[in-house]
């Protein structure tokens, strides 16, 4: 038996055939074509599942963008990047179409569950996941389950305010965490200082070569990042925070900076057992986390 795993992003859909132990046996990707709407998207999902029709399929596991009620597999809010996506009960539609069990959960929550199953959170029943990307996303695993909250939007760490009257955020507030500590924020800070568009790697390469402007920018950005992280640590008192996103390619070089900066902001009992780890599953975390949820749904894990 195998599982079809699908990760729907605003730009690309990643998919694969996954074993019950989480090996990715085959994979591919296709454009989301978000502007063509949800029916076009559903037809793409049908094509993906049918492409594995020769296999014995246990179910369909979907990780998706937006605010999702994973308990019923319905999109309940978010930006309407995919026209018609909000309000879609994808699980009901997939289960009716294929007569197979299906799950749908938010992509950051899926990433957290993927890391719990096979990555940096292996063996941990409680931990926090935070993703540094265009924005900052969060997932809280409590007693082996995702903390969903009353309307399934818990752990939106990106909108904790860290600067009073700061930069305007898309959410309506000013000074949100993700305006200062996301990868986008790092690139903005570099552009403001130099007038040049640079990606994260270029910024870190310059900093490592001794560039004083980049040293100052990365130091400020790390300071913003650990301001938010310390707030999260004070709320949850976790023993593990898993950090994901492209910047984690910097490895221990960056992890050491985070640890040093965070340590100065936490009281003894908050940092006593706290470990920061970088995520281990990369772009596959969403698909694997959705697979973990499906296995739970059908009682195989
Ligand atoms: Zn905000």
Coordinates of C-alpha atoms and ligand atoms in Angstrom, one line a residue:
X1 CA 0.0 0.0 0.0
X2 CA 1.2 3.5 -0.8
X3 CA 0.0 7.1 -0.3
X4 CA -0.3 9.9 -2.8
X5 CA 1.2 13.0 -1.2
X6 CA 0.4 16.4 -2.6
X7 CA 1.7 19.9 -1.4
X8 CA -0.3 22.8 -2.9
X9 CA 1.6 26.1 -2.9
X10 CA 0.6 29.4 -4.4
X11 CA 3.0 28.8 -7.3
X12 CA 3.8 25.1 -7.6
X13 CA 2.2 21.8 -6.7
X14 CA 4.6 19.1 -5.5
X15 CA 3.5 15.5 -5.4
X16 CA 4.8 12.0 -4.8
X17 CA 4.1 8.4 -4.1
X18 CA 5.0 7.7 -0.5
X19 CA 5.5 4.4 1.3
X20 CA 3.9 3.8 4.7
X21 CA 7.2 4.4 6.3
X22 CA 7.7 7.8 4.6
X23 CA 10.0 7.0 1.7
X24 CA 9.3 9.1 -1.3
X25 CA 9.2 6.5 -4.1
X26 CA 8.4 8.8 -7.0
X27 CA 7.8 12.6 -7.2
X28 CA 7.0 15.4 -9.6
X29 CA 5.8 19.0 -9.7
X30 CA 3.5 21.1 -11.8
X31 CA 2.4 24.7 -11.8
X32 CA -0.5 25.6 -9.5
X33 CA -1.9 28.1 -12.1
X34 CA -3.6 29.8 -9.1
X35 CA -5.3 32.4 -11.3
X36 CA -7.2 29.7 -13.2
X37 CA -9.2 28.9 -10.1
X38 CA -10.1 26.0 -7.9
X39 CA -11.8 23.8 -10.6
X40 CA -8.7 23.8 -12.7
X41 CA -6.7 23.0 -9.5
X42 CA -9.0 20.1 -8.6
X43 CA -8.6 18.6 -12.2
X44 CA -4.8 18.8 -11.7
X45 CA -5.2 16.8 -8.4
X46 CA -7.3 14.2 -10.1
X47 CA -4.7 13.8 -12.9
X48 CA -2.0 13.4 -10.2
X49 CA -3.9 10.7 -8.3
X50 CA -4.9 8.9 -11.5
X51 CA -1.2 8.9 -12.7
X52 CA -0.6 6.4 -9.8
X53 CA -3.7 4.2 -10.7
X54 CA -1.5 1.1 -11.2
X55 CA -0.4 1.3 -7.5
X56 CA -2.4 0.1 -4.5
X57 CA -3.3 3.4 -2.9
X58 CA -4.3 3.7 0.8
X59 CA -5.3 7.4 0.6
X60 CA -4.6 10.9 -0.5
X61 CA -2.6 13.3 1.8
X62 CA -2.7 17.0 1.0
X63 CA -0.8 19.9 2.5
X64 CA -2.2 23.3 1.3
X65 CA -1.6 27.0 1.6
X66 CA -4.1 29.2 3.6
X67 CA -6.2 28.8 6.7
X68 CA -7.4 25.2 6.8
X69 CA -9.6 23.3 9.2
X70 CA -7.6 20.1 9.1
X71 CA -10.2 18.3 11.2
X72 CA -12.6 18.3 8.2
X73 CA -10.2 19.2 5.4
X74 CA -11.8 22.5 4.5
X75 CA -10.2 25.8 3.5
X76 CA -11.6 28.4 5.9
X77 CA -9.7 31.6 5.1
X78 CA -6.4 33.2 4.1
X79 CA -5.4 35.2 1.0
X80 CA -7.5 34.1 -2.0
X81 CA -4.4 33.4 -4.1
X82 CA -6.2 30.4 -5.7
X83 CA -9.5 31.8 -6.9
X84 CA -12.3 30.0 -5.1
X85 CA -10.0 28.1 -2.7
X86 CA -11.5 29.6 0.4
X87 CA -14.6 27.6 1.3
X88 CA -13.5 24.5 -0.6
X89 CA -14.0 21.2 1.2
X90 CA -11.2 19.4 -0.6
X91 CA -11.3 16.2 1.5
X92 CA -15.0 15.7 0.8
X93 CA -14.4 16.2 -2.9
X94 CA -11.4 13.9 -3.1
X95 CA -13.1 11.2 -1.0
X96 CA -16.2 11.3 -3.2
X97 CA -14.2 11.2 -6.4
X98 CA -11.8 8.3 -5.5
X99 CA -13.6 6.5 -2.7
X100 CA -10.3 6.7 -0.7
X101 CA -9.6 8.4 2.6
X102 CA -8.0 11.9 2.3
X103 CA -6.7 14.6 4.5
X104 CA -6.0 18.3 4.0
X105 CA -4.0 20.4 6.5
X106 CA -2.2 23.8 6.4
X107 CA 1.3 23.6 5.0
X108 CA 3.2 24.9 8.1
X109 CA 1.2 22.5 10.3
X110 CA 2.1 19.7 7.9
X111 CA 5.8 20.7 8.0
X112 CA 5.7 20.5 11.8
X113 CA 4.1 17.0 11.7
X114 CA 6.6 15.9 9.0
X115 CA 9.5 17.0 11.2
X116 CA 7.8 15.2 14.2
X117 CA 7.5 12.0 12.2
X118 CA 10.8 11.8 10.4
X119 CA 12.8 14.9 11.0
X120 CA 14.2 17.3 13.7
X121 CA 11.2 16.6 16.0
X122 CA 11.5 12.8 15.9
X123 CA 10.4 11.3 19.2
X124 CA 9.2 14.6 20.6
X125 CA 5.6 14.9 21.7
X126 CA 5.7 18.6 22.3
X127 CA 7.6 21.2 20.3
X128 CA 7.3 24.4 18.3
X129 CA 8.0 24.8 14.6
X130 CA 8.7 28.2 13.0
X131 CA 9.3 28.8 9.3
X132 CA 11.3 31.8 8.0
X133 CA 10.2 32.6 4.4
X134 CA 8.3 35.3 2.7
X135 CA 6.6 35.6 6.0
X136 CA 7.0 33.8 9.3
X137 CA 4.8 30.7 9.9
X138 CA 4.3 28.7 13.0
X139 CA 3.1 25.3 14.1
X140 CA 2.7 24.0 17.7
X141 CA 2.8 20.2 18.3
X142 CA 1.2 19.5 21.7
X143 CA 0.9 15.9 22.9
X144 CA 1.5 14.6 19.4
X145 CA -1.3 16.8 17.9
X146 CA -1.3 20.1 16.1
X147 CA -2.7 22.9 18.2
X148 CA -5.4 24.2 15.8
X149 CA -7.2 26.8 17.9
X150 CA -10.9 27.7 17.9
X151 CA -11.0 28.7 14.2
X152 CA -7.9 26.8 13.1
X153 CA -5.5 29.7 12.9
X154 CA -3.4 29.2 16.0
X155 CA 0.4 29.8 16.0
X156 CA 0.4 32.7 13.5
X157 CA 3.7 33.8 15.1
X158 CA 4.4 36.2 12.1
X159 CA 1.9 38.6 13.5
X160 CA 3.2 39.0 17.0
X161 CA 4.0 42.7 17.2
X162 CA 7.7 43.4 18.0
X163 CA 8.0 47.1 17.0
X164 CA 5.5 49.7 18.2
X165 CA 4.2 51.8 15.2
X166 CA 6.5 49.8 12.9
X167 CA 6.2 48.8 9.3
X168 CA 2.6 48.3 8.0
X169 CA 1.7 44.6 7.7
X170 CA -0.8 43.0 5.3
X171 CA -2.8 41.8 8.4
X172 CA -3.7 45.4 9.3
X173 CA -1.3 45.9 12.2
X174 CA 2.0 47.7 12.3
X175 CA 5.3 46.3 13.4
X176 CA 4.6 42.5 13.0
X177 CA 7.4 40.0 13.6
X178 CA 7.4 38.9 9.9
X179 CA 8.0 42.4 8.7
X180 CA 11.4 42.3 10.6
X181 CA 12.5 38.7 10.8
X182 CA 11.4 36.9 7.6
X183 CA 13.8 36.3 4.7
X184 CA 11.9 39.0 2.9
X185 CA 12.7 41.4 5.7
X186 CA 16.4 40.5 5.5
X187 CA 16.5 41.2 1.8
X188 CA 14.6 44.5 2.3
X189 CA 17.2 45.6 4.9
X190 CA 20.1 44.8 2.6
X191 CA 18.4 46.7 -0.3
X192 CA 17.8 49.7 1.9
X193 CA 21.4 49.8 2.9
X194 CA 23.0 49.2 -0.5
X195 CA 20.3 49.9 -3.1
X196 CA 21.0 46.4 -4.5
X197 CA 18.7 43.4 -4.8
X198 CA 20.4 40.4 -3.1
X199 CA 19.2 37.0 -2.1
X200 CA 19.9 35.5 1.4
X201 CA 22.9 33.6 0.2
X202 CA 24.5 36.6 -1.3
X203 CA 23.9 38.6 1.9
X204 CA 25.5 35.9 4.1
X205 CA 28.4 35.4 1.7
X206 CA 29.2 39.1 1.9
X207 CA 28.9 39.0 5.7
X208 CA 31.3 36.1 5.9
X209 CA 33.8 38.0 3.8
X210 CA 33.8 40.7 6.4
X211 CA 31.5 43.3 4.8
X212 CA 30.7 45.6 7.7
X213 CA 27.3 46.7 6.4
X214 CA 26.1 43.1 6.1
X215 CA 27.5 42.3 9.5
X216 CA 25.4 45.0 11.0
X217 CA 22.3 44.0 9.0
X218 CA 22.5 40.3 9.9
X219 CA 23.1 41.2 13.5
X220 CA 20.0 43.4 13.6
X221 CA 17.9 40.7 11.8
X222 CA 19.1 38.0 14.2
X223 CA 18.2 40.3 17.1
X224 CA 14.6 40.8 15.7
X225 CA 14.3 37.0 15.1
X226 CA 15.2 36.1 18.7
X227 CA 13.0 38.9 20.1
X228 CA 10.0 37.0 18.6
X229 CA 11.5 33.6 19.5
X230 CA 11.9 34.6 23.2
X231 CA 8.2 35.6 23.3
X232 CA 7.3 32.2 22.0
X233 CA 9.6 30.5 24.5
X234 CA 8.1 32.5 27.4
X235 CA 4.5 31.4 26.3
X236 CA 5.2 27.7 25.7
X237 CA 8.4 26.9 27.7
X238 CA 9.3 24.3 25.0
X239 CA 12.2 22.0 25.1
X240 CA 12.6 22.1 21.3
X241 CA 12.0 24.8 18.6
X242 CA 12.5 23.6 15.0
X243 CA 13.3 26.3 12.6
X244 CA 12.7 25.9 8.9
X245 CA 13.1 27.9 5.7
X246 CA 15.8 28.6 3.1
X247 CA 18.1 30.5 5.5
X248 CA 18.7 27.3 7.4
X249 CA 21.0 26.3 4.6
X250 CA 23.5 28.5 6.5
X251 CA 23.7 25.6 9.1
X252 CA 25.5 25.9 12.4
X253 CA 26.9 29.3 11.3
X254 CA 23.5 30.8 11.7
X255 CA 22.2 28.5 14.4
X256 CA 25.1 29.6 16.6
X257 CA 24.1 33.3 16.1
X258 CA 20.4 32.4 17.0
X259 CA 21.5 30.5 20.1
X260 CA 23.8 33.3 21.4
X261 CA 21.3 36.0 20.8
X262 CA 18.4 34.1 22.3
X263 CA 20.3 33.0 25.4
X264 CA 20.7 36.6 26.4
X265 CA 16.9 37.1 26.4
X266 CA 15.7 34.1 28.4
X267 CA 15.6 33.4 32.1
X268 CA 17.4 30.3 33.5
X269 CA 14.4 28.0 33.6
X270 CA 13.4 29.0 30.0
X271 CA 16.7 28.1 28.5
X272 CA 17.7 25.2 30.8
X273 CA 16.6 22.5 28.4
X274 CA 15.7 24.5 25.3
X275 CA 17.2 23.2 22.0
X276 CA 17.0 25.0 18.7
X277 CA 17.3 22.8 15.7
X278 CA 17.0 23.4 12.0
X279 CA 14.4 21.5 10.1
X280 CA 15.7 18.3 8.3
X281 CA 13.1 17.5 5.6
X282 CA 13.3 20.6 3.4
X283 CA 10.6 20.9 0.7
X284 CA 9.3 17.4 1.4
X285 CA 8.1 18.2 5.0
X286 CA 4.6 19.3 3.9
X287 CA 3.9 16.1 1.9
X288 CA 5.4 13.9 4.6
X289 CA 3.4 15.7 7.4
X290 CA 0.2 15.2 5.4
X291 CA 1.0 11.5 5.0
X292 CA 1.5 11.2 8.8
X293 CA -2.0 12.7 9.3
X294 CA -3.5 10.3 6.8
X295 CA -1.8 7.3 8.5
X296 CA -3.3 8.6 11.8
X297 CA -6.7 9.0 10.2
X298 CA -6.8 5.4 9.0
X299 CA -5.3 4.0 12.2
X300 CA -2.0 2.9 10.7
X301 CA 0.3 4.9 13.0
Ligands
LIG1 ZN1 0.8 41.3 10.6

